[in-house]
mmCIF file with all atom_site columns, C-alpha atoms and ligand atoms in Angstrom:
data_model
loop_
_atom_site.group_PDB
_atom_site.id
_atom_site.type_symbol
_atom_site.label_atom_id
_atom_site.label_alt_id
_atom_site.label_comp_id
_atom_site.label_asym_id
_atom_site.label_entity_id
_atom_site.label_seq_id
_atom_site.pdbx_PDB_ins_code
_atom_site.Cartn_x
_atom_site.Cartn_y
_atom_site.Cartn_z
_atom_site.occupancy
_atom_site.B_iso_or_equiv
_atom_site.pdbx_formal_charge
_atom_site.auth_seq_id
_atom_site.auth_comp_id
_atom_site.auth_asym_id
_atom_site.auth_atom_id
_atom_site.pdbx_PDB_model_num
ATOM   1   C CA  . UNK A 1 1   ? 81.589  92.621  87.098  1.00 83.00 ? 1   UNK A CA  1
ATOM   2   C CA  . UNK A 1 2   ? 84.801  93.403  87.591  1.00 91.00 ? 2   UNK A CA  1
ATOM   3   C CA  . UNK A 1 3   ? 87.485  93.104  90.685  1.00 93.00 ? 3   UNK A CA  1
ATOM   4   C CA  . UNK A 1 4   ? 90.819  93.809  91.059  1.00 96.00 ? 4   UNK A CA  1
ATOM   5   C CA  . UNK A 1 5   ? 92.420  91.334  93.673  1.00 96.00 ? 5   UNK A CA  1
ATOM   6   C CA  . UNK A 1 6   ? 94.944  93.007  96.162  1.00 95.00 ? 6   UNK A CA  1
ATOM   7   C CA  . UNK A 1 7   ? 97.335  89.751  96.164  1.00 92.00 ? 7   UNK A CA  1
ATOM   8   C CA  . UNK A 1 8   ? 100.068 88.546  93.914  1.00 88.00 ? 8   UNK A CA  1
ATOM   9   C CA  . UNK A 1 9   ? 99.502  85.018  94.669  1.00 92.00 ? 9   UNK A CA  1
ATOM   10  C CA  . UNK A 1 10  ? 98.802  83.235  91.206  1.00 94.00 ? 10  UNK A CA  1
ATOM   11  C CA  . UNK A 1 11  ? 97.047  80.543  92.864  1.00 94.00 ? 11  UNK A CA  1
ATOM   12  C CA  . UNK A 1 12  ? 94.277  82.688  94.679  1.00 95.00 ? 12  UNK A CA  1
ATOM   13  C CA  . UNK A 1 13  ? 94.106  84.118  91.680  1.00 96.00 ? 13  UNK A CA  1
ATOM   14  C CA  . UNK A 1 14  ? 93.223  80.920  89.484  1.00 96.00 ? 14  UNK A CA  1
ATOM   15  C CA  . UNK A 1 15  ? 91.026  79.707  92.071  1.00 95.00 ? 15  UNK A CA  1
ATOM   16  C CA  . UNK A 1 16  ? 89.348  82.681  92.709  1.00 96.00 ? 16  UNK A CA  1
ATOM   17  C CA  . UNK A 1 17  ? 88.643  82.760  88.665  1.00 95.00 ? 17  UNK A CA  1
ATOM   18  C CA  . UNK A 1 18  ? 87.709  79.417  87.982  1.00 93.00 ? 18  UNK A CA  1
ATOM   19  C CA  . UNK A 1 19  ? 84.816  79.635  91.175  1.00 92.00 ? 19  UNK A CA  1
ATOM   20  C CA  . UNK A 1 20  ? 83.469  83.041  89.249  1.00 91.00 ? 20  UNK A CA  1
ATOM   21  C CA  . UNK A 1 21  ? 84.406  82.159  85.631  1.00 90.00 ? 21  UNK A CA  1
ATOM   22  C CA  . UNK A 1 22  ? 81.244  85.371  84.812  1.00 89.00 ? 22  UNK A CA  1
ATOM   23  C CA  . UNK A 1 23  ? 83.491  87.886  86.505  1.00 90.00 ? 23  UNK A CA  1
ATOM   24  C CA  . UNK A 1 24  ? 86.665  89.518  85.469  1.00 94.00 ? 24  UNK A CA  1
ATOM   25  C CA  . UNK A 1 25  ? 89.054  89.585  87.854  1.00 95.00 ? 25  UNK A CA  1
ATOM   26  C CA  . UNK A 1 26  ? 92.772  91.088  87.198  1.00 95.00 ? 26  UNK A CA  1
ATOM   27  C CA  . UNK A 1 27  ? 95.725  91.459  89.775  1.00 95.00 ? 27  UNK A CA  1
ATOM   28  C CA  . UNK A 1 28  ? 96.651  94.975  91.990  1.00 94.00 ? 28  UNK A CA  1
ATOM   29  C CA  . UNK A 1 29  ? 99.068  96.522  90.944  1.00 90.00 ? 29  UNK A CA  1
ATOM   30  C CA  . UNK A 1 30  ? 100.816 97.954  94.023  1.00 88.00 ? 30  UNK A CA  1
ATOM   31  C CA  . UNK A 1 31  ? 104.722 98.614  94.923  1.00 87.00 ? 31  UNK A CA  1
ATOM   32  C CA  . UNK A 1 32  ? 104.496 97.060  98.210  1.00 90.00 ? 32  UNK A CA  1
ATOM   33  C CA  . UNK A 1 33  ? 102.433 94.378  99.616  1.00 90.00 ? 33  UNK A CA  1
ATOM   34  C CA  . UNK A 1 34  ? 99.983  96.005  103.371 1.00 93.00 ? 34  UNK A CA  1
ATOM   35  C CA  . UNK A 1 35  ? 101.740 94.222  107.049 1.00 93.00 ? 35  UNK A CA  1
ATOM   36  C CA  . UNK A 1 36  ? 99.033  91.490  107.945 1.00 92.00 ? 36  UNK A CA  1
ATOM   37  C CA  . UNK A 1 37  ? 99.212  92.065  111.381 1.00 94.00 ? 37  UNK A CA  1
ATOM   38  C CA  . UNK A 1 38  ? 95.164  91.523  111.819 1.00 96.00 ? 38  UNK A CA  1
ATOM   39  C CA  . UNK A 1 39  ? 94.184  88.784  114.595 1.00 97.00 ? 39  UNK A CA  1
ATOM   40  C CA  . UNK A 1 40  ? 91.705  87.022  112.008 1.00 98.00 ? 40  UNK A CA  1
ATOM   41  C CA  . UNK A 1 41  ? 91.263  85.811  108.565 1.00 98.00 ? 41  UNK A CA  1
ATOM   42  C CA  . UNK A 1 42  ? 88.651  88.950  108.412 1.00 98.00 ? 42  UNK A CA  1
ATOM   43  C CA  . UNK A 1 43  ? 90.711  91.353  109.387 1.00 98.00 ? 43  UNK A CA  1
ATOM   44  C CA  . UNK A 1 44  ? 93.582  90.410  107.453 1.00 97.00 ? 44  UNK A CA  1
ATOM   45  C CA  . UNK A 1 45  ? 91.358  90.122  104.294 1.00 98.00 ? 45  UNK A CA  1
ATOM   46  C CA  . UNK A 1 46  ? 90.506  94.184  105.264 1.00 98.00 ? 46  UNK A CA  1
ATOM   47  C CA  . UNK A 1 47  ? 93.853  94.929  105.391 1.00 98.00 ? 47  UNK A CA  1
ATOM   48  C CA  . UNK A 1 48  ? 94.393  93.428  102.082 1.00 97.00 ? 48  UNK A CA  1
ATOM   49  C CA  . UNK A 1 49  ? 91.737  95.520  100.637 1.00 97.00 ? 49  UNK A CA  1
ATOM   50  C CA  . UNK A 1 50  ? 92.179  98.306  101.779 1.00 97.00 ? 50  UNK A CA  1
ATOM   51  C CA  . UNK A 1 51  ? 95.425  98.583  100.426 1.00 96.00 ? 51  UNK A CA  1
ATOM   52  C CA  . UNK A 1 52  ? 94.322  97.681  97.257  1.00 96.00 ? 52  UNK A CA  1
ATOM   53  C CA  . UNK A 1 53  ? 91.757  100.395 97.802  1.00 95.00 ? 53  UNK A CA  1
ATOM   54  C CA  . UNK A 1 54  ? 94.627  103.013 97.990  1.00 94.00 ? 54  UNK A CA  1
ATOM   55  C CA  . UNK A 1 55  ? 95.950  102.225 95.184  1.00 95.00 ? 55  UNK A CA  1
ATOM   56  C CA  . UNK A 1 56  ? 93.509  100.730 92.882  1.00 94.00 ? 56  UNK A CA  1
ATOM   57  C CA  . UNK A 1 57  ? 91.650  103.054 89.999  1.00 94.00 ? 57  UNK A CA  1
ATOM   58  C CA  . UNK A 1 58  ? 88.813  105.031 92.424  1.00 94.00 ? 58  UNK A CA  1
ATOM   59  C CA  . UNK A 1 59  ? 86.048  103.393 89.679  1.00 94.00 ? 59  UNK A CA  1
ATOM   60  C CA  . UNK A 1 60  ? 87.311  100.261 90.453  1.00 94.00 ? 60  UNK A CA  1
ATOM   61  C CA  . UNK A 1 61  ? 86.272  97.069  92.804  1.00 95.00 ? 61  UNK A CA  1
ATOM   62  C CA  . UNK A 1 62  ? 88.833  95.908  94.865  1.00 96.00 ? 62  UNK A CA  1
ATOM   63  C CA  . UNK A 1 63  ? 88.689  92.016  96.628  1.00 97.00 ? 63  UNK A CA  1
ATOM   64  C CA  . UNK A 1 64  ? 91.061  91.450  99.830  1.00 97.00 ? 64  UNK A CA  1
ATOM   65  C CA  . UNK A 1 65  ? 91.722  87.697  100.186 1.00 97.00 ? 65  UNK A CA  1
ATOM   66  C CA  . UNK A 1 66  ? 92.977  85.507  103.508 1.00 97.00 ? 66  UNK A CA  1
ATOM   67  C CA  . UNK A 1 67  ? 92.735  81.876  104.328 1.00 97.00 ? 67  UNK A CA  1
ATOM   68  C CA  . UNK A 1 68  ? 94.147  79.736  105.635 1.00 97.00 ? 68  UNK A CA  1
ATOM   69  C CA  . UNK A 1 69  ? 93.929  76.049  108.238 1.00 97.00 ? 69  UNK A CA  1
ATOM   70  C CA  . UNK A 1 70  ? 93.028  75.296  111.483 1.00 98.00 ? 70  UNK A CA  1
ATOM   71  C CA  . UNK A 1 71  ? 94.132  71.966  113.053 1.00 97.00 ? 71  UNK A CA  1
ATOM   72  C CA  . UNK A 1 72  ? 91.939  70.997  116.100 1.00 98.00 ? 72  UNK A CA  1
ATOM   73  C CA  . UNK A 1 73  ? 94.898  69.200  117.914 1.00 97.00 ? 73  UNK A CA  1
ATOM   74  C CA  . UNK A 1 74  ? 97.053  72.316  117.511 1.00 96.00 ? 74  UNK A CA  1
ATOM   75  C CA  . UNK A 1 75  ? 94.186  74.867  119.079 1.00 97.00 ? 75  UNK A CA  1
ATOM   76  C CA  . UNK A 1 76  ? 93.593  76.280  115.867 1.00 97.00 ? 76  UNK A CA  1
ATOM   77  C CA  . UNK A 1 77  ? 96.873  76.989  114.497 1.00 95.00 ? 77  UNK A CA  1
ATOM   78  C CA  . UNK A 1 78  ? 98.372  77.698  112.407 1.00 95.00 ? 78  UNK A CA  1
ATOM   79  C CA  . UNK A 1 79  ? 95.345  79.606  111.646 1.00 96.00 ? 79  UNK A CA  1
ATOM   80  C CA  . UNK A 1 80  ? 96.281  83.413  110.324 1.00 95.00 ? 80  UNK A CA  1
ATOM   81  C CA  . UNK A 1 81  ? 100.179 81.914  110.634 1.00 92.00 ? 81  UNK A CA  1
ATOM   82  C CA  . UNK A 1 82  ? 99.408  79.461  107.699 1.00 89.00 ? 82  UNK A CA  1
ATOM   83  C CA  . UNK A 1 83  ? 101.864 81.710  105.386 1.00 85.00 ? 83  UNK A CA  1
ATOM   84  C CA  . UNK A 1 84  ? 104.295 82.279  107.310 1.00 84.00 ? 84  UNK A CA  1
ATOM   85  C CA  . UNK A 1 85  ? 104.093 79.109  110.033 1.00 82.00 ? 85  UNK A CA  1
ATOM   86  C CA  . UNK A 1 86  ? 106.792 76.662  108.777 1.00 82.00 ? 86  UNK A CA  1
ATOM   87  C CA  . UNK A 1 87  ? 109.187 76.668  105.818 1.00 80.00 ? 87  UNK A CA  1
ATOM   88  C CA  . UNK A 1 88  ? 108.335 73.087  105.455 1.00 90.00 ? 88  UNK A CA  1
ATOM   89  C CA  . UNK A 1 89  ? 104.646 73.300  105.971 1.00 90.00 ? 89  UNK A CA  1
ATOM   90  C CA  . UNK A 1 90  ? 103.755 69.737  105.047 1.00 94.00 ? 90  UNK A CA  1
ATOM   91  C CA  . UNK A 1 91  ? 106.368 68.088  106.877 1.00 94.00 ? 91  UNK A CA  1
ATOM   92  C CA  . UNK A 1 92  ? 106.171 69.904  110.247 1.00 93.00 ? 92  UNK A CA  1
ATOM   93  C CA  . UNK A 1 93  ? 102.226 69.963  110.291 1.00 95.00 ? 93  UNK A CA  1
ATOM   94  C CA  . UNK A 1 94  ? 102.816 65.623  110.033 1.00 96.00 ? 94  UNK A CA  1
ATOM   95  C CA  . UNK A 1 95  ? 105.065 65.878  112.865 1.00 95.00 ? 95  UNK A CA  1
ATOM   96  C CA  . UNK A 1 96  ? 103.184 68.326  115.154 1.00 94.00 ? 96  UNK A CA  1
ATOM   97  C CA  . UNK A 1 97  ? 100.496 65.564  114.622 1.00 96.00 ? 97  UNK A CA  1
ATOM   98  C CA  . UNK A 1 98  ? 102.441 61.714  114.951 1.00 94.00 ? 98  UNK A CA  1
ATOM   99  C CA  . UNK A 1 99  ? 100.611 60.095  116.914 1.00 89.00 ? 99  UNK A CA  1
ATOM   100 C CA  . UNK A 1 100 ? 97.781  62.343  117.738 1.00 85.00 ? 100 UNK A CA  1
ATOM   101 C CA  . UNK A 1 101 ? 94.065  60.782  116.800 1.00 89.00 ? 101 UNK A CA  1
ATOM   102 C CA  . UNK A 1 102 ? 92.478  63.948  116.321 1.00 96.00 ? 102 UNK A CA  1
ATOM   103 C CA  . UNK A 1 103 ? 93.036  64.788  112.567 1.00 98.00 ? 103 UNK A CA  1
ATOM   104 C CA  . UNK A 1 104 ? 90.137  67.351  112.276 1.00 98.00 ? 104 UNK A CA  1
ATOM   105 C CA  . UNK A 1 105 ? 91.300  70.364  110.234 1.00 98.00 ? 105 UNK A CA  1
ATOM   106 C CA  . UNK A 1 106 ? 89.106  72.849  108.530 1.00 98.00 ? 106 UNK A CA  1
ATOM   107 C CA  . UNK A 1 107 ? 90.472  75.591  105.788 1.00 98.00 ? 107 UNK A CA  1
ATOM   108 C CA  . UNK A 1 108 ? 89.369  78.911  105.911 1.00 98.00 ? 108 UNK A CA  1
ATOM   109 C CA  . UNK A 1 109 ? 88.742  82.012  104.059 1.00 98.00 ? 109 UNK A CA  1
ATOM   110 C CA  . UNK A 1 110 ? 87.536  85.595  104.299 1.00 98.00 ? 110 UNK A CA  1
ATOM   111 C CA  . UNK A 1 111 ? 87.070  87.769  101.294 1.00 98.00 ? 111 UNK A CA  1
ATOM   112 C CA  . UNK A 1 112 ? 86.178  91.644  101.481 1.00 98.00 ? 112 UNK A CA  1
ATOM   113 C CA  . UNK A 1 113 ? 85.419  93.551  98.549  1.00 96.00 ? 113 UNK A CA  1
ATOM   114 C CA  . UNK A 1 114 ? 85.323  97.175  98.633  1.00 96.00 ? 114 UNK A CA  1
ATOM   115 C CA  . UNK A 1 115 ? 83.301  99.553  96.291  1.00 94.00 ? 115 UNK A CA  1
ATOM   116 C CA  . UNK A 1 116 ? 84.836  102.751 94.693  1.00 93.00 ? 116 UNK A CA  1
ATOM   117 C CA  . UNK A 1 117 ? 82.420  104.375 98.007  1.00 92.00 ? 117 UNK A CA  1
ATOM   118 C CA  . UNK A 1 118 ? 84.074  102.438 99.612  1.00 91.00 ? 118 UNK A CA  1
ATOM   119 C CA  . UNK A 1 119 ? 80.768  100.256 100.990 1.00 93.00 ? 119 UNK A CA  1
ATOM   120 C CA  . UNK A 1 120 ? 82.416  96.987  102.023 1.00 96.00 ? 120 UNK A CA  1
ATOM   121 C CA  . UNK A 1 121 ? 81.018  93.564  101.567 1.00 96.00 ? 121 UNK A CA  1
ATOM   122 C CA  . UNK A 1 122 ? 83.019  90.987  103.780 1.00 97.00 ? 122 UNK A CA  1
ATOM   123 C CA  . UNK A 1 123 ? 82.124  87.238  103.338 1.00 98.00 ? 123 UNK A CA  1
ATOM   124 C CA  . UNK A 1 124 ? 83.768  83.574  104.556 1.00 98.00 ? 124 UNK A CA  1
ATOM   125 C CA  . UNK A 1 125 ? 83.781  80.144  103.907 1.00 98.00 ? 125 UNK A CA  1
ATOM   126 C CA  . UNK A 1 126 ? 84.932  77.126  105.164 1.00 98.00 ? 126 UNK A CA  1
ATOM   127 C CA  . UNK A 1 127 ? 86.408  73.356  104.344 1.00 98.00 ? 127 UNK A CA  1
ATOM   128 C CA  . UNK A 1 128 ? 86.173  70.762  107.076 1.00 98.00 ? 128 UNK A CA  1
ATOM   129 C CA  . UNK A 1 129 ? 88.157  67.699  106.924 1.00 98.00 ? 129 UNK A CA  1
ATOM   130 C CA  . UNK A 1 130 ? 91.050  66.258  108.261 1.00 98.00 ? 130 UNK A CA  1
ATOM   131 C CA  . UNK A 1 131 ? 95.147  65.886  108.139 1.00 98.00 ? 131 UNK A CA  1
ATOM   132 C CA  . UNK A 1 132 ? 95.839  62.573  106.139 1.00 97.00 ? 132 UNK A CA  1
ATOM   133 C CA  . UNK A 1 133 ? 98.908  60.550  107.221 1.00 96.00 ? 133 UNK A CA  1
ATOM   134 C CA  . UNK A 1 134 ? 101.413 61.216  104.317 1.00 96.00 ? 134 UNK A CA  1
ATOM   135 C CA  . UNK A 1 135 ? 101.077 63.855  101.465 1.00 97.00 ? 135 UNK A CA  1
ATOM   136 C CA  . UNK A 1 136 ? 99.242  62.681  97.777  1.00 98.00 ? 136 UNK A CA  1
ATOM   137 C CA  . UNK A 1 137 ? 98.318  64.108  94.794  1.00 98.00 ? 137 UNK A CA  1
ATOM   138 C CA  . UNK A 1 138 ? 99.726  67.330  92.651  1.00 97.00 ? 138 UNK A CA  1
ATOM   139 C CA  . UNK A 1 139 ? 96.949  69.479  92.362  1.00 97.00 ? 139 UNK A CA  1
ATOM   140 C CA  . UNK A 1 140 ? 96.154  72.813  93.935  1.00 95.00 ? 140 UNK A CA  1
ATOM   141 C CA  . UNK A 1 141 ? 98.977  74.427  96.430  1.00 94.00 ? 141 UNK A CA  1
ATOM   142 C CA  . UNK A 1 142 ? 99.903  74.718  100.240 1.00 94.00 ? 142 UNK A CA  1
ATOM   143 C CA  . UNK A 1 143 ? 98.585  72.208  102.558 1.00 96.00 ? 143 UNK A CA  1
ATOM   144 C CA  . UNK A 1 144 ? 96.112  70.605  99.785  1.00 97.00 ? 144 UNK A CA  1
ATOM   145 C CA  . UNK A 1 145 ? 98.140  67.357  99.521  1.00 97.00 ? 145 UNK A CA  1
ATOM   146 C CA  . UNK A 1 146 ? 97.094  66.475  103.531 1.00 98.00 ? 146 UNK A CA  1
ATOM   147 C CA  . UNK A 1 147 ? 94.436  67.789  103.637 1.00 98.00 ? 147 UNK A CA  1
ATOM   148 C CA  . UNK A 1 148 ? 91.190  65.038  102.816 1.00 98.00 ? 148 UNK A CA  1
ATOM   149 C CA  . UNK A 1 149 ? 87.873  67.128  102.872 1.00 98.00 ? 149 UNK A CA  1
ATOM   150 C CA  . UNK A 1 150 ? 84.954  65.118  104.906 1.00 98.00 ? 150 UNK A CA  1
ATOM   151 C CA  . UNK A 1 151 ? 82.946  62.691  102.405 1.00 98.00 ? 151 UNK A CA  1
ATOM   152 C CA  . UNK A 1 152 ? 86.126  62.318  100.922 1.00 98.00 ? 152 UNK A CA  1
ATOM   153 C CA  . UNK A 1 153 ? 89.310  59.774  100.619 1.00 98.00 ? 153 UNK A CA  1
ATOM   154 C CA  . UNK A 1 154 ? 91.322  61.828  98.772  1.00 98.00 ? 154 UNK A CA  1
ATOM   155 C CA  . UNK A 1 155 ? 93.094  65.005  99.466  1.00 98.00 ? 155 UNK A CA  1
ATOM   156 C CA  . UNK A 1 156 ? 92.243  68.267  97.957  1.00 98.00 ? 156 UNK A CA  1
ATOM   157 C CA  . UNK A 1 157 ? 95.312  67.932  95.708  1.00 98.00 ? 157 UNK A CA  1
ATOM   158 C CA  . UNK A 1 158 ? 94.135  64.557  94.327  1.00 98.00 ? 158 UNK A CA  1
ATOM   159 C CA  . UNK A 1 159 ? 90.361  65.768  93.999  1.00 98.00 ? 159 UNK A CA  1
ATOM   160 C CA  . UNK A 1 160 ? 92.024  68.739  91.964  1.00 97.00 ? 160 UNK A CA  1
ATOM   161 C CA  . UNK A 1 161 ? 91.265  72.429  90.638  1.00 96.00 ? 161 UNK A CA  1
ATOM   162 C CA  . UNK A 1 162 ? 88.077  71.709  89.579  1.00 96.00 ? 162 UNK A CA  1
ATOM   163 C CA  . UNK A 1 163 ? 86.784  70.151  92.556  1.00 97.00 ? 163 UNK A CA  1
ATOM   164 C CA  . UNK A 1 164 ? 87.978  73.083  94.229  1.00 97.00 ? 164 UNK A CA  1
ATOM   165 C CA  . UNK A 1 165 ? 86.731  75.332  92.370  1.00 96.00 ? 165 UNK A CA  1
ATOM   166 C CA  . UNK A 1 166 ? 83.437  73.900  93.817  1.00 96.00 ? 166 UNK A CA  1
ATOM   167 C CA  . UNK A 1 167 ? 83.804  73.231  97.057  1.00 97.00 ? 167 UNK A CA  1
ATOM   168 C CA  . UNK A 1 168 ? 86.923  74.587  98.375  1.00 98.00 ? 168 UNK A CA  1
ATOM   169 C CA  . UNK A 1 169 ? 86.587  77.418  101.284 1.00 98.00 ? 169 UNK A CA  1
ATOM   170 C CA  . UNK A 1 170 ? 87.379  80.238  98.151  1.00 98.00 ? 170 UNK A CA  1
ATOM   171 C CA  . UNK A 1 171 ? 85.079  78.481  96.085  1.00 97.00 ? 171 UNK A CA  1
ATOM   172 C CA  . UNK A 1 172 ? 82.395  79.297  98.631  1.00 98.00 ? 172 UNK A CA  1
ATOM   173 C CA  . UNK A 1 173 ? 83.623  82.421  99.720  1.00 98.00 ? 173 UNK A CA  1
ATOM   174 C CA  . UNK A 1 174 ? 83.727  83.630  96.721  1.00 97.00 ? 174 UNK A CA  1
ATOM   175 C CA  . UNK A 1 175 ? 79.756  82.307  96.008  1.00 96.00 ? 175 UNK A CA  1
ATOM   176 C CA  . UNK A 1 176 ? 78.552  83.874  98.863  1.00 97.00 ? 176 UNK A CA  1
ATOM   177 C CA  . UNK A 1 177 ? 80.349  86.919  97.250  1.00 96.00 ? 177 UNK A CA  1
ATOM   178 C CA  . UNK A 1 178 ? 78.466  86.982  94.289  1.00 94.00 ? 178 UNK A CA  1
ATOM   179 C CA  . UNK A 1 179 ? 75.253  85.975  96.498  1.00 93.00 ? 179 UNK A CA  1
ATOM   180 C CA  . UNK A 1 180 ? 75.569  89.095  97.894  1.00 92.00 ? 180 UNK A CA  1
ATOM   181 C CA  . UNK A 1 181 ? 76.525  91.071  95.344  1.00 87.00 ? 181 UNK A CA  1
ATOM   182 C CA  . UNK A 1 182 ? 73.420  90.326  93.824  1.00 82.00 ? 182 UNK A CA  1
ATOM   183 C CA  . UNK A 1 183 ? 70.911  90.810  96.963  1.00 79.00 ? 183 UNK A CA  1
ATOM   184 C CA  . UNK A 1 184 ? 71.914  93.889  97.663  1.00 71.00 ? 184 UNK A CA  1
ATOM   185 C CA  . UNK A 1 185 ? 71.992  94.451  93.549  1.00 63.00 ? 185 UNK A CA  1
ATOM   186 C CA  . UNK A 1 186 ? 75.281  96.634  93.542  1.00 62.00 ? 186 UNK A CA  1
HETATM 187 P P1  . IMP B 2 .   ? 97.758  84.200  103.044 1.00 63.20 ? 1   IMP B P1  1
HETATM 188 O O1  . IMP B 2 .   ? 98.406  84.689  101.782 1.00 63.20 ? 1   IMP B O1  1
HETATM 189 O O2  . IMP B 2 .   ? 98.260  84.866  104.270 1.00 63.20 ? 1   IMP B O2  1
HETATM 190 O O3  . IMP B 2 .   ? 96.260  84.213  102.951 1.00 63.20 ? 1   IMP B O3  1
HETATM 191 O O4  . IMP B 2 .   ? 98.264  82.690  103.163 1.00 63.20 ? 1   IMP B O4  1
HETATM 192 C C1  . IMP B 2 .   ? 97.408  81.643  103.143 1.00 63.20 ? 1   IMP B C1  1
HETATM 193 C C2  . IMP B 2 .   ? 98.193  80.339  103.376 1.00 63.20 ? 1   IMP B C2  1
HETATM 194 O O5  . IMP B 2 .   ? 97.243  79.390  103.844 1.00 63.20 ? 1   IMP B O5  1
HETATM 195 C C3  . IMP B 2 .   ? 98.771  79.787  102.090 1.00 63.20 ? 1   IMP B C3  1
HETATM 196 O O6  . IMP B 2 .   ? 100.117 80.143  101.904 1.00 63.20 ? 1   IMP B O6  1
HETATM 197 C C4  . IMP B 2 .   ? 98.623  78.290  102.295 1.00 63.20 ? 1   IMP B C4  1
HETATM 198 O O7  . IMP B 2 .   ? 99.715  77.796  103.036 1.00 63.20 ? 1   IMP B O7  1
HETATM 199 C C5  . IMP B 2 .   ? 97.366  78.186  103.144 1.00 63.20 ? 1   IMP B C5  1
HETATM 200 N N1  . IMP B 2 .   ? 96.175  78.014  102.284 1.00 63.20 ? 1   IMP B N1  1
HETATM 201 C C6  . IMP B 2 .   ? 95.190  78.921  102.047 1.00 63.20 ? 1   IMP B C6  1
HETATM 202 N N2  . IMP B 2 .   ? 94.289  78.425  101.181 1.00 63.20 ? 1   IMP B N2  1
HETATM 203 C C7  . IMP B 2 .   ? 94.738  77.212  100.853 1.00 63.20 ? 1   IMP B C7  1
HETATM 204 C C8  . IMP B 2 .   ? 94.233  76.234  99.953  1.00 63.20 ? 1   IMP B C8  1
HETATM 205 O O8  . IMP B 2 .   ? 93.229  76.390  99.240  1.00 63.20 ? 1   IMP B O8  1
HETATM 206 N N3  . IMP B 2 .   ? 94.946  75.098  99.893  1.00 63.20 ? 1   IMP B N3  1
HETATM 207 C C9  . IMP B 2 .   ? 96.067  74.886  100.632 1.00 63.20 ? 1   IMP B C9  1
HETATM 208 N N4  . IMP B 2 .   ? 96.601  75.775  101.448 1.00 63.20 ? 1   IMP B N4  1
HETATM 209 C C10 . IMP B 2 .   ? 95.923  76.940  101.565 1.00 63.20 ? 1   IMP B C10 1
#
């Protein structure tokens, strides 16, 4: 199987490989990048692909990817924001939460594919766990040094790519992809 993900971002694209290692997946290639303007992680991951759609080979696959993290104490947000919410992600998320008991976060993410008929298969998955006190670890990318999944002491970043690529939110996503994929035997 093969998909063509309508992102440039090289970690997506790593994770999204190392959760399917049995599929192929290679990046759009597309002059501009579609205005995420959807309301949810769903919609925004339809948006995605169906950009990629218009400009993708008509024979081929095409994946639309969002995610991002919810924070309890903060109603939800930064939610769809996550991208674009702070320059200094890590550091602001801390502050927005000194003080505040309720840690609980979860990541999230959506993933539609869309055949060359254009039949659409949209899927999610999610990552609870909660906002640690002070940033650790080097693996993975965006929020994964404070975040600490539940069951866990460490943060994703310590726990590390391949962890990830079993649990994470994409990791499942992406499963329940495949899951699908295969039940409906497309
Ligand atoms: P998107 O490109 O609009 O989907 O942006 C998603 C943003 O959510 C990223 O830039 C990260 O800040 C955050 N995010 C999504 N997935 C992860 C993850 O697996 N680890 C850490 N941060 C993530």
């Amino acid at each position: 199987m093969r998909l063509v993900l309508a992102s440039r971002n090289p970690n997506k694209l790593r994770e999204l490989r190392a959760a399917l290692p049995e599929w192929e997946i290679d990046v759009l290639d597309a002059p501009e990048e579609p205005v995420e303007d959807g309301a949810t992680f769903l919609e925004n991951a339809r948006i995605k692909a169906r950009h990629g759609r218009a400009h993708a080979e008509p024979t081929e696959w095409v994946l639309g990817e969002d995610s991002g993290i919810e924070v309890d104490a903060l109603g939800g947000r930064p939610g769809v924001e996550s991208a674009r919410w702070s320059r200094n992600w890590i550091e602001d998320l801390l502050k927005a939460l000194a003080g505040d008991a309720d840690r609980r976060a979860r990541y999230r993410c959506a993933l539609v594919a869309l055949a060359p008929d254009g039949r659409e298969i949209a899927v999610a998955g999610a990552l609870e766990g909660e906002i640690a006190l002070a940033p650790r670890g080097e693996e993975g990318f965006g929020y994964d040094p404070i975040f600490v999944p539940c069951g866990e002491s460490r943060t994703v970043a310590e726990l590390g790519d391949a962890w990830k690529a079993k649990h994470s939110h994409r990791a499942r996503a992406a499963r329940a992809l495949a899951d699908a994929l295969v039940s409906e035997r497309w």
